[in-house]
CSV table of C-alpha atoms in Angstrom, one decimal:
chain,number,residue,atom,x,y,z
A,169,MET,CA,104.9,87.3,26.2
A,170,LYS,CA,104.2,88.4,29.8
A,171,THR,CA,101.8,86.2,31.7
A,172,VAL,CA,98.9,88.1,33.4
A,173,LYS,CA,98.4,86.7,36.9
A,174,GLU,CA,94.9,86.3,38.4
A,175,PRO,CA,94.1,89.3,40.5
A,176,ILE,CA,93.8,88.5,44.2
A,177,VAL,CA,94.0,90.7,47.3
A,178,THR,CA,95.2,89.9,50.8
A,179,LEU,CA,94.6,92.3,53.7
A,180,VAL,CA,97.4,91.6,56.2
A,181,GLY,CA,97.5,93.0,59.7
A,182,ALA,CA,101.2,94.0,60.4
A,183,GLY,CA,100.8,94.1,64.2
A,184,PRO,CA,101.3,96.9,66.7
A,185,GLY,CA,104.6,98.3,65.4
A,186,SER,CA,107.7,96.1,65.7
A,187,SER,CA,108.4,94.1,62.6
A,188,ASP,CA,108.7,90.8,64.5
A,189,LEU,CA,105.1,91.0,65.8
A,190,ILE,CA,103.5,90.2,62.5
A,191,THR,CA,102.0,86.7,62.4
A,192,VAL,CA,103.6,83.8,60.6
A,193,ARG,CA,100.7,83.7,58.2
A,194,GLY,CA,101.0,87.4,57.6
A,195,LEU,CA,104.7,87.2,56.8
A,196,LYS,CA,104.1,84.3,54.4
A,197,ALA,CA,101.4,86.3,52.5
A,198,LEU,CA,103.8,89.3,52.4
A,199,LYS,CA,106.5,87.3,50.8
A,200,ALA,CA,104.1,85.9,48.3
A,201,ALA,CA,103.0,89.4,47.1
A,202,ASP,CA,103.4,90.7,43.6
A,203,VAL,CA,102.9,94.3,44.9
A,204,VAL,CA,102.5,95.7,48.4
A,205,LEU,CA,100.4,98.8,49.5
A,206,TYR,CA,101.4,99.8,53.0
A,207,ASP,CA,100.3,102.2,55.7
A,208,ALA,CA,102.1,105.0,57.6
A,209,LEU,CA,102.9,103.0,60.8
A,210,ILE,CA,104.5,100.0,59.2
A,211,ASP,CA,108.0,99.2,60.5
A,212,GLU,CA,110.5,99.7,57.7
A,213,ASP,CA,112.3,96.5,58.8
A,214,LEU,CA,109.2,94.6,57.7
A,215,LEU,CA,109.4,96.0,54.2
A,216,LEU,CA,113.0,94.6,54.0
A,217,GLN,CA,111.4,91.2,54.2
A,218,ILE,CA,110.0,91.7,50.7
A,219,ASP,CA,112.1,91.1,47.6
A,220,ASP,CA,113.6,94.2,46.1
A,221,SER,CA,111.8,93.5,42.8
A,222,ILE,CA,108.3,93.8,44.3
A,223,PRO,CA,106.7,97.2,44.0
A,224,LYS,CA,106.0,98.8,47.4
A,225,ILE,CA,103.5,101.7,47.4
A,226,TYR,CA,103.0,104.0,50.4
A,227,VAL,CA,99.4,104.9,51.0
A,228,GLY,CA,99.6,106.2,54.5
A,229,LYS,CA,97.4,108.7,56.3
A,230,ARG,CA,98.8,110.6,59.2
A,231,CYS,CA,97.3,113.5,61.2
A,232,SER,CA,95.4,115.1,58.3
A,233,LYS,CA,98.4,114.7,56.0
A,234,HIS,CA,96.9,112.2,53.7
A,235,SER,CA,98.9,111.0,50.7
A,236,PHE,CA,95.7,109.4,49.4
A,237,THR,CA,92.0,109.4,50.2
A,238,GLN,CA,90.3,106.2,51.1
A,239,ASP,CA,88.7,106.2,47.6
A,240,ASP,CA,92.2,106.6,46.1
A,241,ILE,CA,93.4,103.6,48.1
A,242,ASN,CA,90.5,101.5,47.0
A,243,MET,CA,91.1,102.2,43.4
A,244,LEU,CA,94.9,101.6,43.7
A,245,ILE,CA,94.2,98.2,45.2
A,246,VAL,CA,92.0,97.2,42.2
A,247,GLU,CA,94.3,98.7,39.6
A,248,ASN,CA,97.4,97.0,41.0
A,249,ALA,CA,95.6,93.7,41.3
A,250,PHE,CA,94.8,93.7,37.6
A,251,LYS,CA,98.3,94.9,36.7
A,252,PHE,CA,100.4,92.7,39.0
A,253,GLY,CA,98.2,89.9,40.4
A,254,HIS,CA,98.5,89.4,44.1
A,255,VAL,CA,98.1,92.6,46.1
A,256,VAL,CA,99.0,92.6,49.8
A,257,ARG,CA,97.4,95.5,51.5
A,258,LEU,CA,99.5,95.9,54.6
A,259,LYS,CA,97.7,97.6,57.5
A,260,GLY,CA,98.9,98.4,61.0
A,261,GLY,CA,97.5,96.4,63.9
A,262,ASP,CA,94.5,94.3,62.9
A,263,PRO,CA,92.7,95.2,59.7
A,264,PHE,CA,89.3,95.1,61.4
A,265,VAL,CA,90.1,97.4,64.3
A,266,PHE,CA,89.5,100.9,63.0
A,267,GLY,CA,91.3,99.9,59.8
A,268,ARG,CA,88.4,100.5,57.3
A,269,ALA,CA,89.0,97.0,56.0
A,270,ASN,CA,85.3,96.5,55.2
A,271,GLU,CA,85.3,99.5,52.8
A,272,GLU,CA,88.3,98.1,50.9
A,273,ILE,CA,86.9,94.6,50.8
A,274,ASP,CA,83.5,95.8,49.5
A,275,TYR,CA,85.1,97.8,46.8
A,276,VAL,CA,87.6,95.1,45.7
A,277,GLU,CA,85.0,92.4,45.7
A,278,SER,CA,82.6,94.5,43.5
A,279,PHE,CA,85.2,93.9,40.7
A,280,GLY,CA,85.0,90.2,41.2
A,281,ILE,CA,88.4,90.1,42.9
A,282,PRO,CA,88.7,87.6,45.8
A,283,VAL,CA,89.9,89.0,49.1
A,284,THR,CA,91.5,87.1,52.0
A,285,VAL,CA,92.1,88.7,55.5
A,286,VAL,CA,95.0,87.8,57.7
A,287,PRO,CA,94.4,89.0,61.3
A,288,GLY,CA,97.0,91.0,63.1
A,289,VAL,CA,98.0,91.6,66.7
A,290,SER,CA,96.0,94.7,67.7
A,291,SER,CA,97.9,97.6,69.2
A,292,ALA,CA,94.9,98.2,71.5
A,293,ILE,CA,96.0,95.2,73.5
A,294,ALA,CA,99.6,94.6,72.6
A,295,VAL,CA,101.0,98.1,73.3
A,296,PRO,CA,99.7,98.4,76.9
A,297,SER,CA,100.9,94.8,77.4
A,298,SER,CA,104.4,95.8,76.3
A,299,GLN,CA,104.4,98.3,79.1
A,300,GLY,CA,103.2,95.8,81.7
A,301,ILE,CA,99.7,97.2,81.7
A,302,PRO,CA,97.0,94.4,81.6
A,303,MET,CA,93.6,95.0,80.1
A,304,THR,CA,92.0,92.9,82.9
A,305,ARG,CA,93.0,91.7,86.3
A,306,ARG,CA,91.0,89.7,88.9
A,307,GLY,CA,89.5,92.0,91.4
A,308,VAL,CA,90.5,95.2,89.5
A,309,SER,CA,89.0,95.1,86.0
A,310,SER,CA,86.8,92.4,84.5
A,311,SER,CA,86.5,94.0,81.0
A,312,PHE,CA,87.9,96.6,78.7
A,313,TRP,CA,86.5,99.0,76.1
A,314,VAL,CA,88.4,100.0,73.0
A,315,MET,CA,87.2,103.2,71.2
A,316,THR,CA,88.3,106.2,69.2
A,317,ALA,CA,88.3,109.6,70.8
A,318,THR,CA,86.1,111.4,68.4
A,319,LYS,CA,83.6,111.0,65.6
A,320,ARG,CA,83.9,112.2,62.0
A,321,ASP,CA,82.5,115.6,63.0
A,322,GLY,CA,85.1,116.1,65.7
A,323,SER,CA,82.7,115.6,68.6
A,324,PHE,CA,83.3,113.0,71.4
A,325,SER,CA,82.0,109.5,70.7
A,326,GLU,CA,79.1,108.6,73.0
A,327,ASP,CA,81.1,105.5,73.9
A,328,LEU,CA,83.6,107.7,75.7
A,329,LYS,CA,80.8,108.8,78.0
A,330,HIS,CA,79.4,105.4,78.5
A,331,ALA,CA,82.7,103.7,79.1
A,332,SER,CA,83.6,106.5,81.6
A,333,GLN,CA,80.5,105.6,83.7
A,334,SER,CA,81.6,101.9,83.9
A,335,SER,CA,84.5,100.3,85.8
A,336,ALA,CA,86.0,98.9,82.5
A,337,THR,CA,89.5,99.6,81.4
A,338,MET,CA,89.3,102.3,78.7
A,339,VAL,CA,91.7,102.1,75.7
A,340,ILE,CA,91.4,105.2,73.4
A,341,LEU,CA,93.0,105.2,70.0
A,342,MET,CA,93.7,108.3,67.9
A,343,GLY,CA,93.1,110.7,70.8
A,344,VAL,CA,96.5,112.1,71.8
A,345,ARG,CA,95.8,115.5,70.3
A,346,LYS,CA,92.7,115.8,72.5
A,347,LEU,CA,94.4,114.5,75.6
A,348,LYS,CA,93.4,117.4,77.9
A,349,GLU,CA,89.8,117.3,76.7
A,350,ILE,CA,89.6,113.5,77.1
A,351,SER,CA,90.9,113.5,80.6
A,352,SER,CA,88.6,116.3,81.6
A,353,GLU,CA,85.6,114.5,80.1
A,354,VAL,CA,86.4,111.2,81.8
A,355,ASN,CA,87.0,113.0,85.1
A,356,LYS,CA,83.3,114.0,85.1
A,357,TYR,CA,82.5,110.3,85.9
A,358,ARG,CA,85.7,108.9,87.4
A,359,GLY,CA,87.8,110.3,90.2
A,360,SER,CA,90.9,112.5,89.6
A,361,LEU,CA,93.1,109.8,91.1
A,362,THR,CA,92.2,107.3,88.4
A,363,PRO,CA,95.4,106.0,86.8
A,364,MET,CA,96.1,107.0,83.2
A,365,ALA,CA,98.8,106.2,80.6
A,366,VAL,CA,99.8,107.6,77.2
A,367,ILE,CA,101.9,105.3,75.1
A,368,GLN,CA,103.6,106.3,71.9
A,369,ASN,CA,105.7,104.4,69.4
A,370,GLY,CA,104.4,101.2,71.0
A,371,THR,CA,106.6,98.1,70.8
A,372,MET,CA,109.3,100.0,69.0
A,373,GLN,CA,112.8,100.8,70.3
A,374,ASN,CA,111.8,104.4,70.9
A,375,GLU,CA,108.6,103.5,72.8
A,376,SER,CA,107.6,106.0,75.4
A,377,CYS,CA,105.0,105.8,78.2
A,378,LYS,CA,103.8,108.6,80.4
A,379,VAL,CA,101.8,107.5,83.5
A,380,GLY,CA,99.8,109.6,85.9
A,381,THR,CA,96.2,110.2,86.9
A,382,LEU,CA,93.3,112.0,85.4
A,383,GLY,CA,94.1,114.9,87.7
A,384,SER,CA,97.8,115.1,87.0
A,385,ILE,CA,98.3,114.0,83.4
A,386,ASN,CA,97.5,117.5,82.1
A,387,SER,CA,100.6,118.9,83.8
A,388,ASP,CA,102.6,116.4,81.7
A,389,VAL,CA,101.0,117.2,78.3
A,390,LEU,CA,103.9,119.4,77.2
A,391,ASP,CA,106.2,116.3,77.5
A,392,ILE,CA,104.1,114.4,75.0
A,393,ASP,CA,104.5,114.8,71.3
A,394,LEU,CA,101.0,115.7,70.2
A,395,SER,CA,101.9,115.4,66.6
A,396,LYS,CA,102.5,111.6,66.9
A,397,PRO,CA,99.8,109.0,67.4
A,398,GLY,CA,99.5,107.1,70.6
A,399,ILE,CA,97.3,105.0,72.9
A,400,ILE,CA,95.6,106.3,76.0
A,401,VAL,CA,94.7,103.8,78.7
A,402,ILE,CA,92.5,104.8,81.7
A,403,GLY,CA,91.7,102.6,84.6
A,404,ASP,CA,93.1,101.0,87.8
A,405,VAL,CA,95.1,98.5,85.8
A,406,VAL,CA,97.5,101.3,84.8
A,407,ALA,CA,98.8,101.2,88.4
A,408,GLU,CA,100.4,97.9,87.4
A,409,HIS,CA,102.9,99.9,85.3
A,410,PRO,CA,106.3,99.6,87.1
A,411,SER,CA,106.9,103.3,87.4
A,412,PHE,CA,103.3,104.4,88.3
A,413,PHE,CA,103.7,104.9,92.1
A,414,GLU,CA,107.2,106.4,91.7
A,415,GLU,CA,106.0,109.0,89.2
A,416,GLU,CA,103.0,109.9,91.5
A,417,VAL,CA,105.3,110.3,94.5
A,418,GLN,CA,107.5,112.6,92.5
A,419,ARG,CA,104.6,114.7,91.4
A,420,VAL,CA,103.3,115.1,95.0
A,421,LEU,CA,106.7,116.1,96.3
A,422,HIS,CA,107.2,118.5,93.4
A,423,SER,CA,103.8,120.1,93.9
A,424,GLY,CA,104.4,120.6,97.6
A,425,MET,CA,107.7,122.5,97.1
């Protein structure tokens, strides 16, 4: 007779992309799972760390192409916890940074199922760092502001305006498709020479980083795959990127021809 395991759920932050950036605690939880529900941006190499006998269920949401709604995901977590026992909900970055972790926790706990959270390395910090862009630097930036580009209704978050009026480094998630609009909005409050970077596939082998300024980044928009997610960084710290000044010199020379 098959033994029914006690239902438990662990929310694990997988880190910013590369499979080796998950925490040791997160990897231990992953290897102890009876079933894994994973997101779209999870590195496939990380899934290879899980025994072949363990069910792996994709529940990703990408660019309006949702395989499941959030309500569907909540129900799947509970159903699989009662069916298999230990559910690991594997989420990109950190579960509490725009990861809707609280919604999942509230729903799961309403069924009396205990939930544990394993923090992850947030892409908001790690991805710029992988490109040599610091969030803070003495004499340049003493704080940073992490935000999403738009609200549920599609309008800009008020935080975008407030952050633009500060001297803080701005880190904007889920905003690549509105890159032109974002740079135009921020340019109302910051000079057109303010450094800016767009990073995609962060920490992965195919990572790309486009650097420029608020005034020049629009000319590069066609070189950026707007169908893929990315991180936008705005502020003087972007000038720390190794290729920033070289890229700007090339733009000036090209525009003068």
